[in-house]
Amino acid sequence: DSISAVAAGLNNYLLFPEGRYHMEEVEEGLCLCPACRRREKEDDYSKDTVIKHNYNMLLRELAMVKNAIKKGVLRQFVETRTASSPSLMEKLRVLRQEHYSFLEKRTPVTKKTTLLATSTDSIFYPEVERFRKRVLENYRKPVSTRILLFLPCSVKKPYSLSKSHRMFRNVLRSTGNPWVVHEVIVTSPLGIVPRELELVYPACRYDIPVTGYWYEEEKKMIQRMIREYLNRNVYETIISHLPETLNKIIEEEIPEMISTCRGHPTSKGSLKKLNEVLKEYVNKYEHVTGDVRMREMIKCVAQYQFGDNVASQMIRDDVVVIGRYPSLKVLKDTQQIAAFSTERGLLSLTLAGGEYLVSAEKNWVVIEETIEPKGSVLAVGVKDADPGIRVEDDVVVLRKKRLYATGVAKMNGEEMKEMQTGEAVRIRHHRS
Protein backbone atom coordinates (compact mmCIF):
# COMPACT_ATOMS: atom_id res chain seq x y z
CA ASP A 1 0.00 0.00 0.00
CA SER A 2 1.76 3.14 -1.23
CA ILE A 3 -1.02 5.62 -0.48
CA SER A 4 0.77 7.01 2.59
CA ALA A 5 3.96 7.53 0.57
CA VAL A 6 2.07 9.37 -2.19
CA ALA A 7 0.06 11.47 0.28
CA ALA A 8 3.21 12.51 2.13
CA GLY A 9 4.97 13.34 -1.15
CA LEU A 10 2.11 15.51 -2.37
CA ASN A 11 2.52 17.53 0.82
CA ASN A 12 6.31 17.76 0.30
CA TYR A 13 7.13 15.37 3.15
CA LEU A 14 10.00 12.92 2.81
CA LEU A 15 9.66 9.62 4.68
CA PHE A 16 12.56 8.12 6.64
CA PRO A 17 12.71 5.18 9.08
CA GLU A 18 13.02 7.71 11.93
CA GLY A 19 9.99 9.74 10.84
CA ARG A 20 8.87 12.27 8.22
CA TYR A 21 10.48 15.60 7.40
CA HIS A 22 9.31 18.49 5.23
CA MET A 23 11.42 18.99 2.14
CA GLU A 24 12.69 22.32 3.48
CA GLU A 25 13.98 20.60 6.65
CA VAL A 26 16.16 18.12 4.78
CA GLU A 27 19.78 19.13 4.23
CA GLU A 28 21.60 18.21 1.05
CA GLY A 29 23.44 14.91 1.23
CA LEU A 30 21.19 13.52 3.97
CA CYS A 31 19.75 10.86 1.66
CA LEU A 32 21.64 9.03 -1.08
CA CYS A 33 18.71 7.23 -2.71
CA PRO A 34 18.50 7.57 -6.55
CA ALA A 35 15.70 10.13 -6.38
CA CYS A 36 17.54 12.40 -3.93
CA ARG A 37 20.83 12.15 -5.81
CA ARG A 38 19.06 13.21 -9.00
CA ARG A 39 17.22 15.95 -7.11
CA GLU A 40 20.48 17.47 -5.91
CA LYS A 41 22.20 17.01 -9.26
CA GLU A 42 19.39 18.51 -11.36
CA ASP A 43 18.05 20.87 -8.70
CA ASP A 44 14.71 19.10 -9.05
CA TYR A 45 12.48 19.71 -6.03
CA SER A 46 9.20 18.57 -7.60
CA LYS A 47 6.57 16.53 -5.77
CA ASP A 48 7.28 13.68 -8.17
CA THR A 49 10.86 13.49 -6.89
CA VAL A 50 9.68 13.48 -3.28
CA ILE A 51 7.21 10.67 -4.03
CA LYS A 52 9.95 8.62 -5.71
CA HIS A 53 12.12 9.11 -2.61
CA ASN A 54 9.26 7.81 -0.47
CA TYR A 55 8.89 4.78 -2.74
CA ASN A 56 12.60 4.08 -2.30
CA MET A 57 12.25 4.27 1.48
CA LEU A 58 9.31 1.85 1.44
CA LEU A 59 11.18 -0.65 -0.72
CA ARG A 60 14.25 -0.38 1.51
CA GLU A 61 12.13 -0.92 4.62
CA LEU A 62 10.53 -4.00 3.07
CA ALA A 63 13.99 -5.39 2.34
CA MET A 64 15.05 -4.66 5.94
CA VAL A 65 11.98 -6.49 7.29
CA LYS A 66 12.68 -9.53 5.11
CA ASN A 67 16.28 -9.58 6.28
CA ALA A 68 15.22 -9.29 9.94
CA ILE A 69 12.80 -12.21 9.53
CA LYS A 70 15.49 -14.31 7.85
CA LYS A 71 17.99 -13.60 10.65
CA GLY A 72 15.41 -14.06 13.42
CA VAL A 73 15.67 -10.50 14.75
CA LEU A 74 12.31 -9.07 13.67
CA ARG A 75 11.34 -7.99 17.19
CA GLN A 76 14.61 -6.10 17.67
CA PHE A 77 14.03 -4.40 14.32
CA VAL A 78 10.47 -3.43 15.28
CA GLU A 79 11.69 -2.04 18.62
CA THR A 80 14.19 0.25 16.89
CA ARG A 81 11.42 1.56 14.62
CA THR A 82 8.87 2.11 17.40
CA ALA A 83 11.35 3.89 19.68
CA SER A 84 10.69 7.20 17.92
CA SER A 85 6.90 6.83 17.92
CA PRO A 86 4.99 6.89 21.23
CA SER A 87 1.79 5.63 19.57
CA LEU A 88 3.55 2.65 17.98
CA MET A 89 5.39 1.88 21.23
CA GLU A 90 2.06 1.95 23.05
CA LYS A 91 0.61 -0.61 20.62
CA LEU A 92 3.68 -2.83 20.92
CA ARG A 93 3.42 -2.84 24.72
CA VAL A 94 -0.29 -3.70 24.59
CA LEU A 95 0.52 -6.55 22.20
CA ARG A 96 3.13 -7.95 24.60
CA GLN A 97 1.18 -7.60 27.80
CA GLU A 98 -2.34 -8.47 26.64
CA HIS A 99 -1.71 -10.96 23.83
CA TYR A 100 0.98 -13.21 25.30
CA SER A 101 -0.70 -16.40 24.08
CA PHE A 102 -0.75 -15.23 20.46
CA LEU A 103 2.94 -14.32 20.53
CA GLU A 104 4.09 -17.34 22.54
CA LYS A 105 2.59 -19.80 20.04
CA ARG A 106 4.71 -18.23 17.33
CA THR A 107 7.95 -17.96 19.30
CA PRO A 108 10.53 -20.77 18.88
CA VAL A 109 11.73 -22.56 22.01
CA THR A 110 15.33 -21.98 20.94
CA LYS A 111 17.17 -19.55 18.66
CA LYS A 112 20.71 -19.01 17.47
CA THR A 113 20.51 -15.23 17.86
CA THR A 114 21.26 -13.40 21.12
CA LEU A 115 18.30 -12.05 23.05
CA LEU A 116 18.95 -8.35 23.61
CA ALA A 117 17.14 -7.41 26.82
CA THR A 118 17.90 -3.71 26.72
CA SER A 119 14.62 -2.33 28.07
CA THR A 120 12.32 -3.00 31.01
CA ASP A 121 9.80 -4.41 28.52
CA SER A 122 12.08 -7.43 28.05
CA ILE A 123 10.53 -9.14 31.09
CA PHE A 124 7.38 -9.48 28.95
CA TYR A 125 9.07 -11.13 25.96
CA PRO A 126 7.22 -14.41 25.20
CA GLU A 127 10.35 -16.60 25.35
CA VAL A 128 11.30 -14.98 28.67
CA GLU A 129 7.85 -15.48 30.21
CA ARG A 130 7.75 -19.04 28.88
CA PHE A 131 11.15 -19.78 30.44
CA ARG A 132 9.99 -18.50 33.82
CA LYS A 133 6.73 -20.44 33.54
CA ARG A 134 8.48 -23.72 32.70
CA VAL A 135 10.97 -23.27 35.56
CA LEU A 136 8.11 -22.84 38.01
CA GLU A 137 5.64 -25.38 36.61
CA ASN A 138 7.78 -28.11 34.98
CA TYR A 139 11.19 -28.00 36.63
CA ARG A 140 12.07 -29.53 40.00
CA LYS A 141 15.40 -29.31 41.80
CA PRO A 142 17.81 -32.28 41.75
CA VAL A 143 16.61 -34.71 44.42
CA SER A 144 20.05 -35.16 46.02
CA THR A 145 20.67 -31.46 46.66
CA ARG A 146 20.19 -30.06 50.17
CA ILE A 147 21.77 -26.60 49.95
CA LEU A 148 20.58 -23.79 47.68
CA LEU A 149 23.29 -21.37 46.56
CA PHE A 150 22.22 -18.14 44.87
CA LEU A 151 24.83 -16.76 42.47
CA PRO A 152 24.96 -13.61 40.31
CA CYS A 153 24.85 -13.83 36.52
CA SER A 154 27.84 -13.12 34.30
CA VAL A 155 28.37 -11.24 31.06
CA LYS A 156 29.71 -14.36 29.36
CA LYS A 157 27.22 -17.09 28.51
CA PRO A 158 26.85 -19.85 29.42
CA TYR A 159 27.69 -18.77 32.94
CA SER A 160 30.00 -21.68 33.69
CA LEU A 161 32.48 -20.46 31.06
CA SER A 162 32.87 -17.06 32.74
CA LYS A 163 35.82 -16.23 34.97
CA SER A 164 33.61 -15.47 37.96
CA HIS A 165 31.68 -18.74 37.79
CA ARG A 166 34.88 -20.74 37.38
CA MET A 167 35.97 -19.18 40.68
CA PHE A 168 32.67 -20.18 42.31
CA ARG A 169 33.00 -23.75 40.99
CA ASN A 170 36.57 -23.98 42.32
CA VAL A 171 35.30 -23.02 45.77
CA LEU A 172 32.55 -25.63 45.52
CA ARG A 173 34.97 -28.37 44.48
CA SER A 174 37.25 -27.57 47.41
CA THR A 175 34.48 -28.40 49.89
CA GLY A 176 34.68 -32.14 49.20
CA ASN A 177 30.93 -32.52 48.65
CA PRO A 178 30.08 -30.04 45.87
CA TRP A 179 27.14 -31.94 44.36
CA VAL A 180 24.99 -31.56 47.47
CA VAL A 181 24.83 -27.85 46.59
CA HIS A 182 22.34 -26.59 44.01
CA GLU A 183 23.49 -23.49 42.13
CA VAL A 184 20.77 -21.07 41.00
CA ILE A 185 21.66 -17.87 39.15
CA VAL A 186 19.58 -14.75 39.86
CA THR A 187 19.22 -12.45 36.88
CA SER A 188 16.95 -10.20 34.87
CA PRO A 189 14.85 -10.64 32.80
CA LEU A 190 14.73 -14.41 33.46
CA GLY A 191 14.41 -14.25 37.24
CA ILE A 192 16.24 -17.42 38.25
CA VAL A 193 18.26 -19.90 36.17
CA PRO A 194 19.07 -23.29 37.75
CA ARG A 195 22.57 -24.39 36.72
CA GLU A 196 21.09 -27.38 34.84
CA LEU A 197 19.32 -24.98 32.47
CA GLU A 198 22.18 -22.61 31.65
CA LEU A 199 22.45 -24.03 28.12
CA VAL A 200 18.72 -23.62 27.46
CA TYR A 201 17.61 -20.64 25.38
CA PRO A 202 17.30 -17.80 26.30
CA ALA A 203 19.53 -18.39 29.36
CA CYS A 204 22.42 -19.39 27.10
CA ARG A 205 22.19 -16.34 24.85
CA TYR A 206 20.99 -13.06 26.29
CA ASP A 207 22.56 -9.71 26.96
CA ILE A 208 21.51 -7.01 29.41
CA PRO A 209 22.86 -3.58 30.36
CA VAL A 210 24.57 -3.92 33.75
CA THR A 211 24.12 -0.82 35.92
CA GLY A 212 23.70 -2.20 39.44
CA TYR A 213 20.26 -0.61 39.61
CA TRP A 214 17.04 -2.64 39.60
CA TYR A 215 13.70 -1.38 38.33
CA GLU A 216 10.63 -1.98 40.46
CA GLU A 217 9.20 -4.40 37.85
CA GLU A 218 12.44 -6.41 37.98
CA LYS A 219 12.42 -6.54 41.77
CA LYS A 220 8.84 -7.76 41.93
CA MET A 221 9.46 -10.33 39.20
CA ILE A 222 12.53 -11.77 40.96
CA GLN A 223 10.78 -11.85 44.33
CA ARG A 224 7.75 -13.60 42.85
CA MET A 225 9.95 -16.14 41.06
CA ILE A 226 11.89 -16.99 44.21
CA ARG A 227 8.76 -17.14 46.36
CA GLU A 228 6.95 -19.51 43.99
CA TYR A 229 10.08 -21.56 43.30
CA LEU A 230 10.69 -22.18 47.02
CA ASN A 231 7.05 -23.16 47.47
CA ARG A 232 7.73 -26.05 45.08
CA ASN A 233 11.36 -26.85 45.94
CA VAL A 234 12.50 -27.35 49.55
CA TYR A 235 16.09 -26.91 50.78
CA GLU A 236 17.52 -27.32 54.26
CA THR A 237 20.00 -24.45 53.92
CA ILE A 238 19.93 -21.35 51.69
CA ILE A 239 23.09 -19.37 50.98
CA SER A 240 23.27 -16.13 49.01
CA HIS A 241 26.46 -15.03 47.29
CA LEU A 242 24.86 -12.01 45.62
CA PRO A 243 25.94 -8.34 45.52
CA GLU A 244 24.36 -6.18 48.21
CA THR A 245 21.72 -4.49 46.02
CA LEU A 246 20.44 -7.81 44.69
CA ASN A 247 20.82 -9.51 48.06
CA LYS A 248 18.46 -6.99 49.65
CA ILE A 249 15.79 -7.87 47.10
CA ILE A 250 16.14 -11.56 47.97
CA GLU A 251 16.23 -10.99 51.75
CA GLU A 252 12.67 -9.71 51.70
CA GLU A 253 11.56 -13.21 50.67
CA ILE A 254 14.15 -15.28 52.61
CA PRO A 255 15.16 -13.42 55.79
CA GLU A 256 16.82 -16.56 57.24
CA MET A 257 19.30 -17.09 54.40
CA ILE A 258 23.06 -16.88 54.94
CA SER A 259 24.88 -14.11 53.03
CA THR A 260 28.53 -14.63 52.05
CA CYS A 261 29.26 -11.75 49.67
CA ARG A 262 31.60 -9.06 51.03
CA GLY A 263 31.62 -6.27 48.46
CA HIS A 264 32.25 -7.89 45.08
CA PRO A 265 31.32 -11.60 44.69
CA THR A 266 34.79 -12.51 43.38
CA SER A 267 36.82 -10.56 45.94
CA LYS A 268 39.18 -12.56 48.15
CA GLY A 269 37.07 -11.80 51.20
CA SER A 270 33.86 -12.95 49.49
CA LEU A 271 35.34 -16.18 48.14
CA LYS A 272 36.91 -16.96 51.52
CA LYS A 273 33.60 -16.43 53.31
CA LEU A 274 31.78 -18.56 50.73
CA ASN A 275 34.33 -21.33 51.21
CA GLU A 276 34.01 -21.22 55.00
CA VAL A 277 30.21 -21.33 55.01
CA LEU A 278 29.99 -24.08 52.40
CA LYS A 279 32.49 -26.29 54.22
CA GLU A 280 30.55 -25.80 57.43
CA TYR A 281 27.32 -27.07 55.88
CA VAL A 282 28.11 -29.51 53.03
CA ASN A 283 29.70 -32.13 55.27
CA LYS A 284 26.53 -32.38 57.33
CA TYR A 285 24.98 -34.29 54.46
CA GLU A 286 25.63 -37.60 52.78
CA HIS A 287 28.18 -37.43 49.96
CA VAL A 288 26.64 -37.07 46.50
CA THR A 289 28.51 -38.46 43.50
CA GLY A 290 28.93 -36.75 40.16
CA ASP A 291 27.23 -39.65 38.36
CA VAL A 292 24.09 -39.21 40.43
CA ARG A 293 23.97 -35.48 39.79
CA MET A 294 24.61 -35.94 36.07
CA ARG A 295 21.56 -38.20 35.80
CA GLU A 296 19.55 -35.71 37.85
CA MET A 297 20.74 -32.91 35.57
CA ILE A 298 19.39 -34.76 32.54
CA LYS A 299 16.11 -35.32 34.37
CA CYS A 300 15.89 -31.60 35.17
CA VAL A 301 16.30 -30.75 31.48
CA ALA A 302 13.67 -33.36 30.57
CA GLN A 303 11.29 -31.84 33.13
CA TYR A 304 11.76 -28.38 31.71
CA GLN A 305 11.40 -29.64 28.14
CA PHE A 306 8.59 -32.20 28.41
CA GLY A 307 7.12 -31.87 31.90
CA ASP A 308 7.59 -33.98 35.03
CA ASN A 309 5.30 -36.78 33.83
CA VAL A 310 7.49 -37.63 30.82
CA ALA A 311 10.76 -36.96 32.68
CA SER A 312 9.84 -39.30 35.56
CA GLN A 313 9.13 -42.13 33.13
CA MET A 314 12.14 -41.46 30.91
CA ILE A 315 14.92 -40.75 33.44
CA ARG A 316 14.86 -43.40 36.16
CA ASP A 317 17.60 -44.82 38.36
CA ASP A 318 18.48 -47.48 35.78
CA VAL A 319 19.34 -44.85 33.17
CA VAL A 320 23.04 -44.35 32.43
CA VAL A 321 24.52 -41.04 31.27
CA ILE A 322 27.82 -41.29 29.38
CA GLY A 323 30.15 -38.70 27.88
CA ARG A 324 31.86 -35.54 29.02
CA TYR A 325 29.58 -32.62 29.85
CA PRO A 326 28.03 -31.06 27.89
CA SER A 327 28.27 -33.78 25.19
CA LEU A 328 26.16 -36.47 26.85
CA LYS A 329 24.24 -39.55 25.76
CA VAL A 330 21.40 -41.12 27.73
CA LEU A 331 21.20 -44.93 27.71
CA LYS A 332 18.58 -47.34 29.02
CA ASP A 333 19.44 -51.05 28.88
CA THR A 334 22.42 -50.15 26.64
CA GLN A 335 20.05 -48.52 24.13
CA GLN A 336 20.35 -44.77 23.52
CA ILE A 337 17.13 -42.91 24.21
CA ALA A 338 18.40 -39.34 23.96
CA ALA A 339 21.40 -37.08 23.57
CA PHE A 340 21.98 -33.75 25.24
CA SER A 341 22.32 -31.19 22.46
CA THR A 342 24.89 -28.53 23.33
CA GLU A 343 23.59 -26.38 20.49
CA ARG A 344 19.99 -26.41 21.73
CA GLY A 345 20.54 -27.06 25.44
CA LEU A 346 17.75 -29.63 25.22
CA LEU A 347 17.36 -33.38 24.77
CA SER A 348 17.25 -34.81 21.26
CA LEU A 349 15.24 -38.02 21.26
CA THR A 350 15.91 -41.26 19.41
CA LEU A 351 13.04 -43.55 18.37
CA ALA A 352 13.36 -45.36 21.70
CA GLY A 353 13.15 -42.04 23.54
CA GLY A 354 10.22 -40.94 21.41
CA GLU A 355 8.13 -43.77 22.82
CA TYR A 356 7.89 -41.84 26.09
CA LEU A 357 6.24 -38.91 24.29
CA VAL A 358 3.87 -41.32 22.54
CA SER A 359 2.86 -42.85 25.90
CA ALA A 360 2.30 -39.39 27.38
CA GLU A 361 0.44 -38.21 24.26
CA LYS A 362 2.71 -35.17 24.03
CA ASN A 363 4.25 -33.37 21.04
CA TRP A 364 2.69 -35.77 18.52
CA VAL A 365 2.22 -35.25 14.80
CA VAL A 366 -0.04 -37.60 12.82
CA ILE A 367 0.79 -37.91 9.12
CA GLU A 368 -1.02 -39.41 6.15
CA GLU A 369 -0.68 -43.20 5.90
CA THR A 370 0.26 -42.97 2.23
CA ILE A 371 3.54 -41.12 2.81
CA GLU A 372 6.88 -42.28 4.23
CA PRO A 373 9.00 -39.13 4.62
CA LYS A 374 12.74 -39.51 5.19
CA GLY A 375 14.08 -35.97 5.58
CA SER A 376 11.11 -33.72 6.27
CA VAL A 377 7.39 -33.89 6.94
CA LEU A 378 5.63 -31.26 4.85
CA ALA A 379 2.55 -29.51 6.21
CA VAL A 380 0.38 -30.89 3.42
CA GLY A 381 1.04 -34.40 4.76
CA VAL A 382 -0.03 -33.64 8.34
CA LYS A 383 -3.45 -34.94 9.42
CA ASP A 384 -3.35 -33.72 13.02
CA ALA A 385 -0.91 -32.34 15.58
CA ASP A 386 -0.63 -31.52 19.26
CA PRO A 387 -1.62 -27.83 19.59
CA GLY A 388 1.01 -27.49 22.35
CA ILE A 389 3.88 -27.97 19.89
CA ARG A 390 6.15 -24.96 19.41
CA VAL A 391 8.79 -24.32 16.76
CA GLU A 392 12.03 -26.23 17.61
CA ASP A 393 10.26 -28.62 20.00
CA ASP A 394 11.26 -32.27 19.82
CA VAL A 395 8.27 -34.15 18.39
CA VAL A 396 7.16 -37.67 17.50
CA VAL A 397 5.67 -38.48 14.11
CA LEU A 398 2.88 -41.08 14.09
CA ARG A 399 1.90 -43.10 11.02
CA LYS A 400 -0.76 -45.81 11.09
CA LYS A 401 -1.08 -45.18 14.85
CA ARG A 402 2.56 -46.17 15.42
CA LEU A 403 5.71 -44.18 16.08
CA TYR A 404 7.32 -43.57 12.70
CA ALA A 405 9.92 -40.88 13.40
CA THR A 406 11.31 -38.31 15.81
CA GLY A 407 12.38 -34.85 14.80
CA VAL A 408 12.22 -31.11 15.37
CA ALA A 409 9.13 -28.98 14.76
CA LYS A 410 9.48 -26.20 12.19
CA MET A 411 5.92 -24.96 12.74
CA ASN A 412 3.72 -24.83 15.80
CA GLY A 413 1.00 -27.46 16.13
CA GLU A 414 -1.83 -25.25 14.89
CA GLU A 415 0.15 -24.18 11.82
CA MET A 416 0.92 -27.80 10.94
CA LYS A 417 -2.82 -28.49 10.65
CA GLU A 418 -3.71 -25.24 8.90
CA MET A 419 -0.87 -24.84 6.40
CA GLN A 420 -0.74 -26.55 3.01
CA THR A 421 2.87 -25.67 2.23
CA GLY A 422 6.16 -25.59 4.11
CA GLU A 423 8.21 -27.88 6.32
CA ALA A 424 6.34 -29.04 9.42
CA VAL A 425 8.92 -31.42 10.93
CA ARG A 426 12.60 -31.99 10.20
CA ILE A 427 13.13 -35.70 10.78
CA ARG A 428 16.07 -36.90 12.88
CA HIS A 429 15.35 -40.64 13.16
CA HIS A 430 12.80 -42.74 11.28
CA ARG A 431 11.86 -46.36 10.89
CA SER A 432 13.19 -48.11 7.82
CSV table of N, CA and C in Angstrom, one decimal, residues 156 159-168:
chain,number,residue,atom,x,y,z
A,156,LYS,N,29.5,-13.2,30.3
A,156,LYS,CA,29.7,-14.4,29.4
A,156,LYS,C,28.7,-15.5,29.6
A,159,TYR,N,27.0,-19.3,31.7
A,159,TYR,CA,27.7,-18.8,32.9
A,159,TYR,C,28.9,-19.5,33.3
A,160,SER,N,28.9,-20.9,33.2
A,160,SER,CA,30.0,-21.7,33.7
A,160,SER,C,31.3,-21.4,33.0
A,161,LEU,N,31.3,-20.8,31.8
A,161,LEU,CA,32.5,-20.5,31.1
A,161,LEU,C,33.1,-19.1,31.5
A,162,SER,N,32.4,-18.4,32.3
A,162,SER,CA,32.9,-17.1,32.7
A,162,SER,C,33.9,-17.2,33.8
A,163,LYS,N,34.8,-16.2,34.0
A,163,LYS,CA,35.8,-16.2,35.0
A,163,LYS,C,35.2,-16.3,36.4
A,164,SER,N,34.2,-15.5,36.6
A,164,SER,CA,33.6,-15.5,38.0
A,164,SER,C,33.0,-16.8,38.4
A,165,HIS,N,32.3,-17.5,37.4
A,165,HIS,CA,31.7,-18.7,37.8
A,165,HIS,C,32.7,-19.9,37.9
A,166,ARG,N,33.8,-19.8,37.2
A,166,ARG,CA,34.9,-20.7,37.4
A,166,ARG,C,35.4,-20.6,38.8
A,167,MET,N,35.5,-19.4,39.3
A,167,MET,CA,36.0,-19.2,40.7
A,167,MET,C,35.0,-19.8,41.7
A,168,PHE,N,33.7,-19.6,41.4
A,168,PHE,CA,32.7,-20.2,42.3
A,168,PHE,C,32.7,-21.7,42.3
